[in-house]
Amino acid sequence: MYLCLLAKTFKQQFVYRSDLFFRTLGGILRLYIQVCIWTALLDQGAAEITLTEMVTYIVVALLLTGLIHSTISYTLAERVRQGTIALDLIRPVDLRTYLLCTQLSENLFSLLFSSLPVVLVAVLFWGVIWPTLPNLLFFLLSAGLAVLLMFLIEYAIGLLVFWVKDGVYTDFLIHGLFSIFSGTTIPLWFYPEFLAKIAYRLPFRLITFEPISIYLGRYQWEESLRVIIWQCFWIVIFFLLAVLIWRKIQKSIFIQGG
Amino acid sequence: MHLLRLYLAFSKVNFLTQMEYRTQYFLRMVTKTIAWLTGFILISVLLYRFRAISGWSTYEVLFLYTLDVLSYSLAATFFLSPFQNLSRNIRLGMFDEVLTKPVNPLLYYMCTKTSAGYVNNYIISVVVLGLCFKNLQIKLTVAKLIALVIVLLGATLIQSAAFMLTNIPAFWLVKSNSLYRLFFSNITGFLQYPLSIYNRSVQIFLTFILPYAFVNYYPAQYFLGKEEYLFHPLFQYLTPLVGVLFFTLAYFLWKLGINNYQSTGS
């Protein structure tokens, strides 16, 4: 069933070919801007990181954010607002699985067709670091867990929309917290101590920062393992949270309009 | 004068409708503020560690960014909603209404869709601007204040023109918002940091072809006393002129679009 959904989403996405072109162009521009910023910063000396490492960081971060990109909390909100959520609830498919599947296929699509050209540009113009095999394996595992974790966070917070009734809030909230505490645009190594401390207590760093650190070979394998255990821990937490909220909702659901 | 009164009347109705749901409005403002603050926070975090980027200190970069945010918010207040939805309005035939009113279509279209959602941005921007002036020890004389207002007007015209230009293709193509999205989610990314860190071709592009550098980079040179002239020292004064020219171009294309407009008839 999942494969069927995947194929359908791919087909749907292909319809907008010019859209794809612009998205790729956007990705390349973003990469270029980031590289320029870091070139200017690292030129000033004082660095525990080389430019090639940083370029690699940016590229992998771009791929990961492409993979975890999610409009789930927004979609949920739209459906609640329009009342079509009622239909989703009586479908014979679990809402959570359905949302994850469509989102994931959309992301795989954009990974294949609009992120790969960006990677190619990075490799040709600046060069990137390739990981060792064990690091790569650890990275793939933790990237997979990161996708799952981000999805569960989006889903759990997105469910709050049943009370607040407007997805804009939940969406902004997640993305605001994410961009400050995930270390996606600025690696947490460069954070002032008090902010880094907060970031280490929150789950957001596990989504891009930690997998990339593994990829770059910054961790011994015990440390990599610790990252993966933390990821599992947060996955369980958000899974339970989502189940709890879902229970509450089922008791008090109130459908608008219908 | 008559038009101004009309505009104010429209805006008032608009603002009041948006304020109708008081708690909704408030919550929206809070979350939006958080989202917009992240930009300022990330710049501060990065430059806290590195102190400066190609000779621009934290507050200088913040000043740069604030000029962009404030002029964007001012432009978005009037132009975002009408132009972001232009292609949809045309497709659904809702645009017909605009042309049947005895007022300038652009004015009518703009003021029926004015947004009340940027108040928080004005506040953040003014506060950050104040902090920048204080920390950079720039005396805000009357002359400077007037200059700031004029620069903001020019920058707002440039940003407004961009809202129009990226969406006007909707008159010819049915579905066209990729250009708009590319522009506002990627090209504006160049404005966060000084133009001097980019390649020469980018500098030429953002100065002569798409004059976005006039929104913040060039006028910032004037206020901060930067002598980092990429092309000519005169450029730091040109923002109002570029704004008027760029907006005129956008208005011309808008006229062309309207003349070409054929109702979808639904």
Coordinates of C-alpha atoms in Angstrom, one line a residue:
Chain A
M1 CA 0.0 0.0 0.0
Y2 CA 2.8 2.3 0.9
L3 CA 4.4 1.8 -2.5
C4 CA 1.2 2.7 -4.2
L5 CA 1.0 5.9 -2.3
L6 CA 4.6 6.6 -3.2
A7 CA 4.0 6.1 -6.9
K8 CA 1.0 8.3 -6.8
T9 CA 2.8 11.2 -5.1
F10 CA 5.7 10.9 -7.5
K11 CA 3.3 11.2 -10.4
Q12 CA 1.6 14.1 -8.8
Q13 CA 4.9 16.0 -8.3
F14 CA 6.0 15.5 -11.9
V15 CA 3.1 17.6 -13.1
Y16 CA 4.8 20.7 -11.9
R17 CA 8.0 20.6 -13.8
S18 CA 8.8 24.3 -13.8
D19 CA 8.2 24.2 -10.0
L20 CA 10.9 21.6 -9.7
F21 CA 13.3 23.8 -11.7
F22 CA 12.7 26.7 -9.5
R23 CA 13.1 24.6 -6.4
T24 CA 16.5 23.3 -7.6
L25 CA 17.6 26.8 -8.5
G26 CA 16.5 27.9 -5.0
G27 CA 18.5 25.1 -3.4
I28 CA 21.6 26.1 -5.3
L29 CA 21.3 29.7 -4.4
R30 CA 20.9 28.8 -0.7
L31 CA 24.0 26.7 -0.9
Y32 CA 25.9 29.5 -2.5
I33 CA 24.8 32.1 0.1
Q34 CA 25.8 29.8 2.9
V35 CA 29.2 29.0 1.4
C36 CA 29.9 32.7 0.9
I37 CA 29.0 33.5 4.5
W38 CA 31.2 30.7 5.9
T39 CA 34.1 31.6 3.5
A40 CA 34.0 35.2 4.8
L41 CA 33.8 34.0 8.4
L42 CA 36.5 31.3 8.2
D43 CA 38.8 33.7 6.3
Q44 CA 39.2 35.6 9.6
G45 CA 41.1 32.7 11.0
A46 CA 40.0 31.3 14.4
A47 CA 38.4 28.1 13.3
E48 CA 38.1 24.6 14.6
I49 CA 36.8 23.6 11.2
T50 CA 38.0 23.8 7.6
L51 CA 36.0 25.2 4.7
T52 CA 35.6 21.8 3.1
E53 CA 34.2 20.4 6.3
M54 CA 31.8 23.3 6.5
V55 CA 30.7 22.9 2.9
T56 CA 30.0 19.2 3.6
Y57 CA 28.1 20.3 6.7
I58 CA 25.9 22.6 4.6
V59 CA 25.3 20.1 1.9
V60 CA 24.3 17.3 4.3
A61 CA 22.2 19.7 6.3
L62 CA 20.4 20.6 3.1
L63 CA 19.7 17.0 2.3
L64 CA 18.5 16.3 5.8
T65 CA 16.2 19.3 5.9
G66 CA 14.9 18.2 2.5
L67 CA 14.1 14.8 4.0
I68 CA 12.5 16.0 7.2
H69 CA 10.6 18.8 5.5
S70 CA 7.1 18.4 6.7
T71 CA 3.8 20.2 6.3
I72 CA 2.1 17.8 8.6
S73 CA 1.1 20.2 11.3
Y74 CA -0.2 22.6 8.6
T75 CA -2.1 19.9 6.8
L76 CA -3.7 18.7 10.0
A77 CA -4.7 22.3 10.7
E78 CA -6.2 22.8 7.3
R79 CA -8.2 19.6 7.6
V80 CA -9.5 20.5 11.0
R81 CA -10.5 23.9 9.9
Q82 CA -12.3 22.7 6.8
G83 CA -13.8 19.7 8.6
T84 CA -12.4 17.2 6.1
I85 CA -10.7 15.6 9.1
A86 CA -13.9 13.7 9.6
L87 CA -13.3 11.8 6.4
D88 CA -9.7 11.0 7.4
L89 CA -11.0 9.6 10.6
I90 CA -13.3 7.1 9.0
R91 CA -10.9 5.9 6.4
P92 CA -9.6 2.4 6.9
V93 CA -6.0 3.8 7.1
D94 CA -4.4 5.0 10.2
L95 CA -4.1 8.8 9.9
R96 CA -0.6 8.9 11.3
T97 CA 0.7 6.3 8.8
Y98 CA -1.1 8.1 5.9
L99 CA 0.5 11.4 6.7
L100 CA 3.9 10.0 7.2
C101 CA 3.8 8.1 3.9
T102 CA 2.6 10.9 1.7
Q103 CA 5.1 13.3 3.3
L104 CA 8.0 10.9 3.0
S105 CA 7.3 10.2 -0.7
E106 CA 7.1 13.9 -1.4
N107 CA 10.4 14.3 0.3
L108 CA 12.1 11.4 -1.5
F109 CA 10.9 12.9 -4.7
S110 CA 12.5 16.3 -4.0
L111 CA 15.6 14.6 -2.7
L112 CA 16.0 12.7 -6.0
F113 CA 15.2 15.5 -8.4
S114 CA 16.0 18.8 -6.7
S115 CA 18.6 18.0 -4.1
L116 CA 20.9 15.9 -6.1
P117 CA 21.8 18.7 -8.5
V118 CA 22.6 20.8 -5.5
V119 CA 25.0 18.1 -4.2
L120 CA 26.6 17.9 -7.6
V121 CA 27.2 21.7 -7.7
A122 CA 28.8 21.5 -4.2
V123 CA 31.1 18.6 -5.2
L124 CA 32.2 20.2 -8.5
F125 CA 32.8 23.7 -7.1
W126 CA 34.0 23.3 -3.6
G127 CA 34.5 19.6 -2.9
V128 CA 33.1 17.7 0.0
I129 CA 34.3 15.1 2.5
W130 CA 33.3 11.5 2.0
P131 CA 32.8 9.5 5.2
T132 CA 34.4 6.2 6.2
L133 CA 32.1 3.2 5.9
P134 CA 31.3 2.8 9.7
N135 CA 30.6 6.5 9.9
L136 CA 28.4 6.3 6.9
L137 CA 26.4 3.4 8.3
F138 CA 26.0 5.1 11.7
F139 CA 25.0 8.3 9.8
L140 CA 22.3 6.5 7.7
L141 CA 20.9 4.9 10.8
S142 CA 20.7 8.1 12.8
A143 CA 19.4 10.0 9.8
G144 CA 16.5 7.5 9.5
L145 CA 15.8 7.9 13.2
A146 CA 16.0 11.7 12.8
V147 CA 13.3 11.7 10.1
L148 CA 11.0 9.6 12.3
L149 CA 11.7 11.8 15.3
M150 CA 10.9 15.0 13.4
F151 CA 7.8 13.5 12.1
L152 CA 6.6 12.6 15.5
I153 CA 7.4 16.0 16.9
E154 CA 5.4 17.6 14.0
Y155 CA 2.6 15.2 14.5
A156 CA 2.3 15.5 18.3
I157 CA 2.5 19.3 18.2
G158 CA 0.3 19.4 15.1
L159 CA -2.4 17.6 17.0
L160 CA -2.7 20.5 19.4
V161 CA -4.5 22.2 16.5
F162 CA -7.7 20.5 17.6
W163 CA -7.7 23.0 20.4
V164 CA -6.0 26.1 19.0
K165 CA -7.8 25.7 15.7
D166 CA -5.2 27.4 13.6
G167 CA -2.2 25.7 12.2
V168 CA -0.2 28.9 11.7
Y169 CA 0.7 28.9 15.4
T170 CA 1.9 25.4 15.7
D171 CA 3.8 25.6 12.4
F172 CA 5.6 28.8 13.4
L173 CA 6.3 27.5 16.8
I174 CA 7.9 24.3 15.6
H175 CA 10.0 26.0 12.9
G176 CA 11.0 28.8 15.2
L177 CA 12.3 26.4 17.9
F178 CA 13.8 24.2 15.3
S179 CA 15.8 27.0 13.6
I180 CA 17.2 28.3 16.8
F181 CA 18.0 25.0 18.6
S182 CA 18.8 22.5 15.9
G183 CA 22.1 23.9 14.8
T184 CA 21.2 23.4 11.2
T185 CA 22.4 26.7 9.8
I186 CA 25.0 27.3 12.6
P187 CA 26.6 24.2 14.0
L188 CA 26.2 24.0 17.8
W189 CA 30.0 24.2 18.2
F190 CA 29.8 27.9 17.5
Y191 CA 27.0 28.6 19.9
P192 CA 27.6 30.7 23.1
E193 CA 27.7 28.3 26.0
F194 CA 24.3 29.1 27.6
L195 CA 22.5 28.6 24.4
A196 CA 24.4 25.4 23.6
K197 CA 23.4 24.1 27.0
I198 CA 19.7 24.7 26.3
A199 CA 20.1 23.1 22.9
Y200 CA 21.6 20.0 24.4
R201 CA 18.6 19.5 26.6
L202 CA 16.2 19.7 23.6
P203 CA 15.5 17.1 21.0
F204 CA 16.1 19.4 18.0
R205 CA 19.9 18.9 17.8
L206 CA 19.3 15.2 17.1
I207 CA 17.7 15.9 13.8
T208 CA 20.4 17.6 11.8
F209 CA 23.4 18.5 14.0
E210 CA 24.2 15.2 15.5
P211 CA 23.8 13.0 12.4
I212 CA 26.1 15.4 10.5
S213 CA 28.6 15.3 13.2
I214 CA 28.6 11.5 12.9
Y215 CA 29.0 11.8 9.1
L216 CA 32.0 14.1 9.5
G217 CA 33.7 11.7 11.8
R218 CA 33.6 14.0 14.8
Y219 CA 32.5 11.2 17.2
Q220 CA 34.0 8.0 18.5
W221 CA 31.6 5.1 18.1
E222 CA 30.6 5.2 21.7
E223 CA 29.5 8.8 21.2
S224 CA 27.7 7.9 18.0
L225 CA 25.9 5.2 19.9
R226 CA 24.9 7.7 22.6
V227 CA 23.3 9.9 19.9
I228 CA 21.3 7.0 18.6
I229 CA 20.1 6.1 22.1
W230 CA 19.0 9.7 22.7
Q231 CA 17.2 9.7 19.4
C232 CA 15.3 6.5 20.4
F233 CA 14.5 8.0 23.8
W234 CA 12.9 11.1 22.3
I235 CA 11.1 9.0 19.7
V236 CA 9.5 7.0 22.5
I237 CA 8.6 10.2 24.4
F238 CA 6.9 11.9 21.4
F239 CA 5.2 8.7 20.4
L240 CA 3.6 8.4 23.8
L241 CA 2.8 12.1 23.8
A242 CA 1.0 11.8 20.5
V243 CA -0.9 8.7 21.7
L244 CA -2.0 10.6 24.8
I245 CA -3.1 13.6 23.0
W246 CA -4.9 11.5 20.4
R247 CA -6.9 9.7 23.2
K248 CA -8.0 13.0 24.6
I249 CA -9.0 14.2 21.2
Q250 CA -11.1 11.1 20.5
K251 CA -13.1 11.8 23.6
S252 CA -13.7 15.4 22.9
I253 CA -13.7 15.7 19.1
F254 CA -15.6 18.5 17.7
I255 CA -15.9 18.7 13.9
Q256 CA -16.3 22.0 12.2
G257 CA -18.7 22.3 9.4
G258 CA -18.4 18.8 8.1
Chain B
M1 CA -7.2 63.8 -0.9
H2 CA -10.4 62.1 -1.9
L3 CA -8.5 58.9 -2.6
L4 CA -6.6 59.1 0.7
R5 CA -9.9 59.3 2.6
L6 CA -11.3 56.4 0.6
Y7 CA -8.2 54.4 1.3
L8 CA -8.4 55.1 5.1
A9 CA -12.0 54.1 5.1
F10 CA -11.2 50.8 3.4
S11 CA -8.2 50.1 5.7
K12 CA -10.2 50.8 8.8
V13 CA -12.8 48.2 7.9
N14 CA -10.1 45.8 7.0
F15 CA -8.2 46.3 10.3
L16 CA -11.3 45.9 12.3
T17 CA -12.3 42.7 10.6
Q18 CA -8.9 41.3 11.3
M19 CA -9.0 42.4 14.9
E20 CA -12.5 41.0 15.4
Y21 CA -11.1 37.8 16.9
R22 CA -9.0 39.4 19.5
T23 CA -7.4 36.3 21.1
Q24 CA -6.7 34.8 17.7
Y25 CA -5.1 38.0 16.6
F26 CA -3.0 38.1 19.7
L27 CA -1.8 34.5 19.5
R28 CA -1.0 34.9 15.9
M29 CA 1.1 38.0 16.7
V30 CA 3.0 36.1 19.5
T31 CA 3.9 33.2 17.3
K32 CA 4.8 35.4 14.3
T33 CA 7.1 37.4 16.6
I34 CA 8.9 34.3 17.6
A35 CA 9.3 33.3 14.0
W36 CA 10.6 36.6 12.9
L37 CA 12.9 36.9 15.9
T38 CA 14.8 33.8 14.9
G39 CA 16.4 35.7 12.1
F40 CA 17.8 38.3 14.5
I41 CA 18.8 35.6 17.0
L42 CA 20.7 33.5 14.4
I43 CA 22.7 36.6 13.2
S44 CA 23.6 37.5 16.8
V45 CA 24.6 33.9 17.6
L46 CA 26.9 33.6 14.6
L47 CA 28.5 36.9 15.1
Y48 CA 28.8 36.4 18.9
R49 CA 31.4 33.8 18.1
F50 CA 33.1 35.4 15.1
R51 CA 32.8 39.0 16.1
A52 CA 32.5 40.3 12.6
I53 CA 31.9 39.3 9.0
S54 CA 34.2 41.0 6.4
G55 CA 34.5 44.0 8.7
W56 CA 30.9 44.4 9.7
S57 CA 30.2 44.0 13.4
T58 CA 27.2 42.4 14.9
Y59 CA 25.1 45.5 15.2
E60 CA 26.1 46.7 11.8
V61 CA 24.8 43.4 10.3
L62 CA 21.7 43.6 12.5
F63 CA 21.1 47.1 11.2
L64 CA 21.4 45.8 7.6
Y65 CA 18.9 43.0 8.3
T66 CA 16.5 45.3 10.1
L67 CA 16.3 47.7 7.1
D68 CA 15.3 44.6 5.0
V69 CA 12.7 43.3 7.6
L70 CA 11.1 46.7 8.1
S71 CA 10.8 47.6 4.5
Y72 CA 9.6 44.1 3.7
S73 CA 6.9 44.3 6.4
L74 CA 5.8 47.8 5.2
A75 CA 5.5 46.5 1.6
A76 CA 3.9 43.3 2.7
T77 CA 1.2 45.2 4.6
F78 CA -0.1 46.5 1.4
F79 CA 1.2 44.2 -1.4
L80 CA 1.6 40.6 0.0
S81 CA -1.9 39.4 0.2
P82 CA -3.2 41.0 -3.0
F83 CA -0.3 39.8 -5.1
Q84 CA 0.4 36.5 -3.5
N85 CA -3.2 35.6 -4.4
L86 CA -3.2 37.3 -7.7
S87 CA -3.1 34.1 -9.7
R88 CA -5.8 32.5 -7.6
N89 CA -8.0 35.5 -7.9
I90 CA -7.6 35.6 -11.6
R91 CA -8.3 31.9 -11.9
L92 CA -11.4 32.1 -9.8
G93 CA -12.7 35.1 -11.7
M94 CA -12.6 37.3 -8.5
F95 CA -10.4 39.8 -10.2
D96 CA -13.3 41.1 -12.3
E97 CA -14.6 43.0 -9.4
V98 CA -11.4 45.1 -9.2
L99 CA -11.8 46.4 -12.7
T100 CA -15.4 47.4 -12.4
K101 CA -14.9 50.0 -9.7
P102 CA -14.5 53.6 -10.5
V103 CA -11.2 53.9 -8.8
N104 CA -7.7 53.1 -9.9
P105 CA -7.6 49.3 -9.9
L106 CA -4.3 49.0 -8.2
L107 CA -5.4 51.3 -5.4
Y108 CA -8.6 49.5 -5.0
Y109 CA -7.1 46.1 -5.1
M110 CA -4.4 47.1 -2.5
C111 CA -6.6 48.7 0.0
T112 CA -9.3 46.0 0.1
K113 CA -6.6 43.6 1.1
T114 CA -4.4 45.6 3.5
S115 CA -3.1 43.4 6.3
A116 CA -3.0 44.2 10.0
G117 CA -0.6 41.3 10.6
Y118 CA 2.7 43.2 10.6
V119 CA 2.4 45.4 13.7
N120 CA 4.7 43.1 15.6
N121 CA 7.4 43.5 12.9
Y122 CA 7.3 47.3 13.0
I123 CA 7.8 47.1 16.8
I124 CA 10.6 44.6 16.6
S125 CA 12.3 46.5 13.8
V126 CA 12.1 49.9 15.6
V127 CA 13.4 48.4 18.8
V128 CA 16.4 46.7 17.0
L129 CA 17.1 49.9 15.1
G130 CA 17.2 51.8 18.3
L131 CA 19.6 49.2 19.8
C132 CA 21.8 49.4 16.8
F133 CA 22.0 53.2 16.9
K134 CA 22.7 53.1 20.6
N135 CA 25.4 50.5 20.4
L136 CA 27.1 51.9 17.3
Q137 CA 27.0 55.3 18.9
I138 CA 25.4 57.0 16.0
K139 CA 23.7 60.2 16.9
L140 CA 20.2 60.3 15.5
T141 CA 20.0 63.9 14.4
V142 CA 16.9 65.3 12.7
A143 CA 18.7 65.1 9.3
K144 CA 19.5 61.4 9.9
L145 CA 16.0 60.7 11.0
I146 CA 14.6 62.3 7.8
A147 CA 17.1 60.4 5.8
L148 CA 16.0 57.1 7.5
V149 CA 12.4 57.8 6.7
I150 CA 13.2 58.5 3.0
V151 CA 15.4 55.5 2.7
L152 CA 12.7 53.3 4.2
L153 CA 10.2 54.7 1.7
G154 CA 12.5 54.0 -1.2
A155 CA 13.2 50.5 0.1
T156 CA 9.6 49.8 0.6
L157 CA 8.9 50.8 -3.0
I158 CA 11.6 48.4 -4.2
Q159 CA 10.1 45.6 -2.1
S160 CA 6.6 46.4 -3.2
A161 CA 7.7 46.4 -6.8
A162 CA 9.2 42.9 -6.2
F163 CA 5.9 41.7 -4.9
M164 CA 4.2 42.9 -8.0
L165 CA 6.8 41.9 -10.6
T166 CA 7.1 38.3 -9.3
N167 CA 3.4 37.8 -9.5
I168 CA 2.3 39.8 -12.6
P169 CA 3.2 36.9 -14.9
A170 CA -0.1 35.5 -13.5
F171 CA -1.9 37.6 -16.1
W172 CA -0.4 35.5 -18.9
L173 CA 0.3 32.2 -17.3
V174 CA -2.4 30.4 -15.3
K175 CA -0.4 29.0 -12.5
S176 CA 2.7 30.9 -11.5
N177 CA 3.9 31.3 -8.0
S178 CA 7.3 29.6 -8.3
L179 CA 9.0 32.8 -9.3
Y180 CA 7.5 34.5 -6.4
R181 CA 8.5 31.8 -4.0
L182 CA 12.0 31.6 -5.4
F183 CA 12.4 35.3 -5.0
F184 CA 11.1 35.7 -1.5
S185 CA 12.5 32.5 0.0
N186 CA 15.9 32.5 -1.7
I187 CA 17.0 35.7 -3.4
T188 CA 16.2 37.8 -0.4
G189 CA 18.6 35.5 1.6
F190 CA 21.4 37.5 0.0
L191 CA 20.3 40.6 2.0
Q192 CA 21.0 39.2 5.5
Y193 CA 24.8 39.8 5.2
P194 CA 26.9 42.5 3.5
L195 CA 27.0 42.3 -0.3
S196 CA 30.8 42.4 -0.2
I197 CA 31.0 38.7 0.8
Y198 CA 29.5 37.6 -2.5
N199 CA 31.0 37.1 -5.9
R200 CA 31.3 40.1 -8.3
S201 CA 28.6 38.8 -10.6
V202 CA 26.1 38.6 -7.7
Q203 CA 27.0 42.1 -6.7
I204 CA 26.4 43.3 -10.3
F205 CA 23.1 41.4 -10.5
L206 CA 21.7 42.7 -7.2
T207 CA 22.8 46.3 -8.1
F208 CA 21.9 46.8 -11.7
I209 CA 19.5 44.0 -12.8
L210 CA 17.5 43.4 -9.6
P211 CA 18.4 46.5 -7.5
Y212 CA 17.8 44.7 -4.2
A213 CA 21.1 45.9 -2.7
F214 CA 19.5 49.3 -2.5
V215 CA 17.1 48.1 0.1
N216 CA 19.7 47.8 2.7
Y217 CA 23.3 47.5 1.7
Y218 CA 23.9 50.8 0.0
P219 CA 21.9 53.0 2.4
A220 CA 23.6 51.2 5.3
Q221 CA 26.9 52.5 4.1
Y222 CA 25.6 56.0 4.6
F223 CA 24.3 55.5 8.1
L224 CA 27.2 53.4 9.3
G225 CA 29.9 55.5 7.6
K226 CA 31.2 52.4 5.7
E227 CA 33.7 53.2 3.0
E228 CA 33.3 50.0 1.2
Y229 CA 32.2 51.2 -2.2
L230 CA 31.6 48.4 -4.6
F231 CA 30.8 50.5 -7.6
H232 CA 30.5 54.2 -6.8
P233 CA 30.2 56.2 -3.5
L234 CA 27.2 57.9 -4.9
F235 CA 25.2 54.7 -4.7
Q236 CA 24.5 55.1 -1.0
Y237 CA 22.2 58.0 -1.8
L238 CA 20.3 56.4 -4.6
T239 CA 17.7 54.3 -2.8
P240 CA 14.7 56.7 -3.2
L241 CA 15.4 57.2 -6.9
V242 CA 15.9 53.4 -7.5
G243 CA 12.7 52.8 -5.6
V244 CA 10.6 55.2 -7.7
L245 CA 12.1 53.8 -10.9
F246 CA 11.6 50.2 -10.0
F247 CA 8.1 50.8 -8.8
T248 CA 7.3 52.7 -12.0
L249 CA 8.5 49.7 -14.0
A250 CA 6.3 47.4 -12.0
Y251 CA 3.3 49.7 -12.4
F252 CA 3.8 49.8 -16.1
L253 CA 3.8 46.0 -16.3
W254 CA 0.8 45.9 -14.1
K255 CA -1.0 48.2 -16.6
L256 CA 0.1 45.9 -19.4
G257 CA -1.2 42.9 -17.5
I258 CA -4.6 44.5 -16.9
N259 CA -4.9 45.4 -20.6
N260 CA -4.2 41.8 -21.4
Y261 CA -6.5 40.5 -18.8
Q262 CA -9.4 38.3 -20.0
S263 CA -11.8 37.1 -17.5
T264 CA -12.0 33.4 -16.9
G265 CA -15.7 34.0 -16.9
S266 CA -16.7 31.9 -14.0

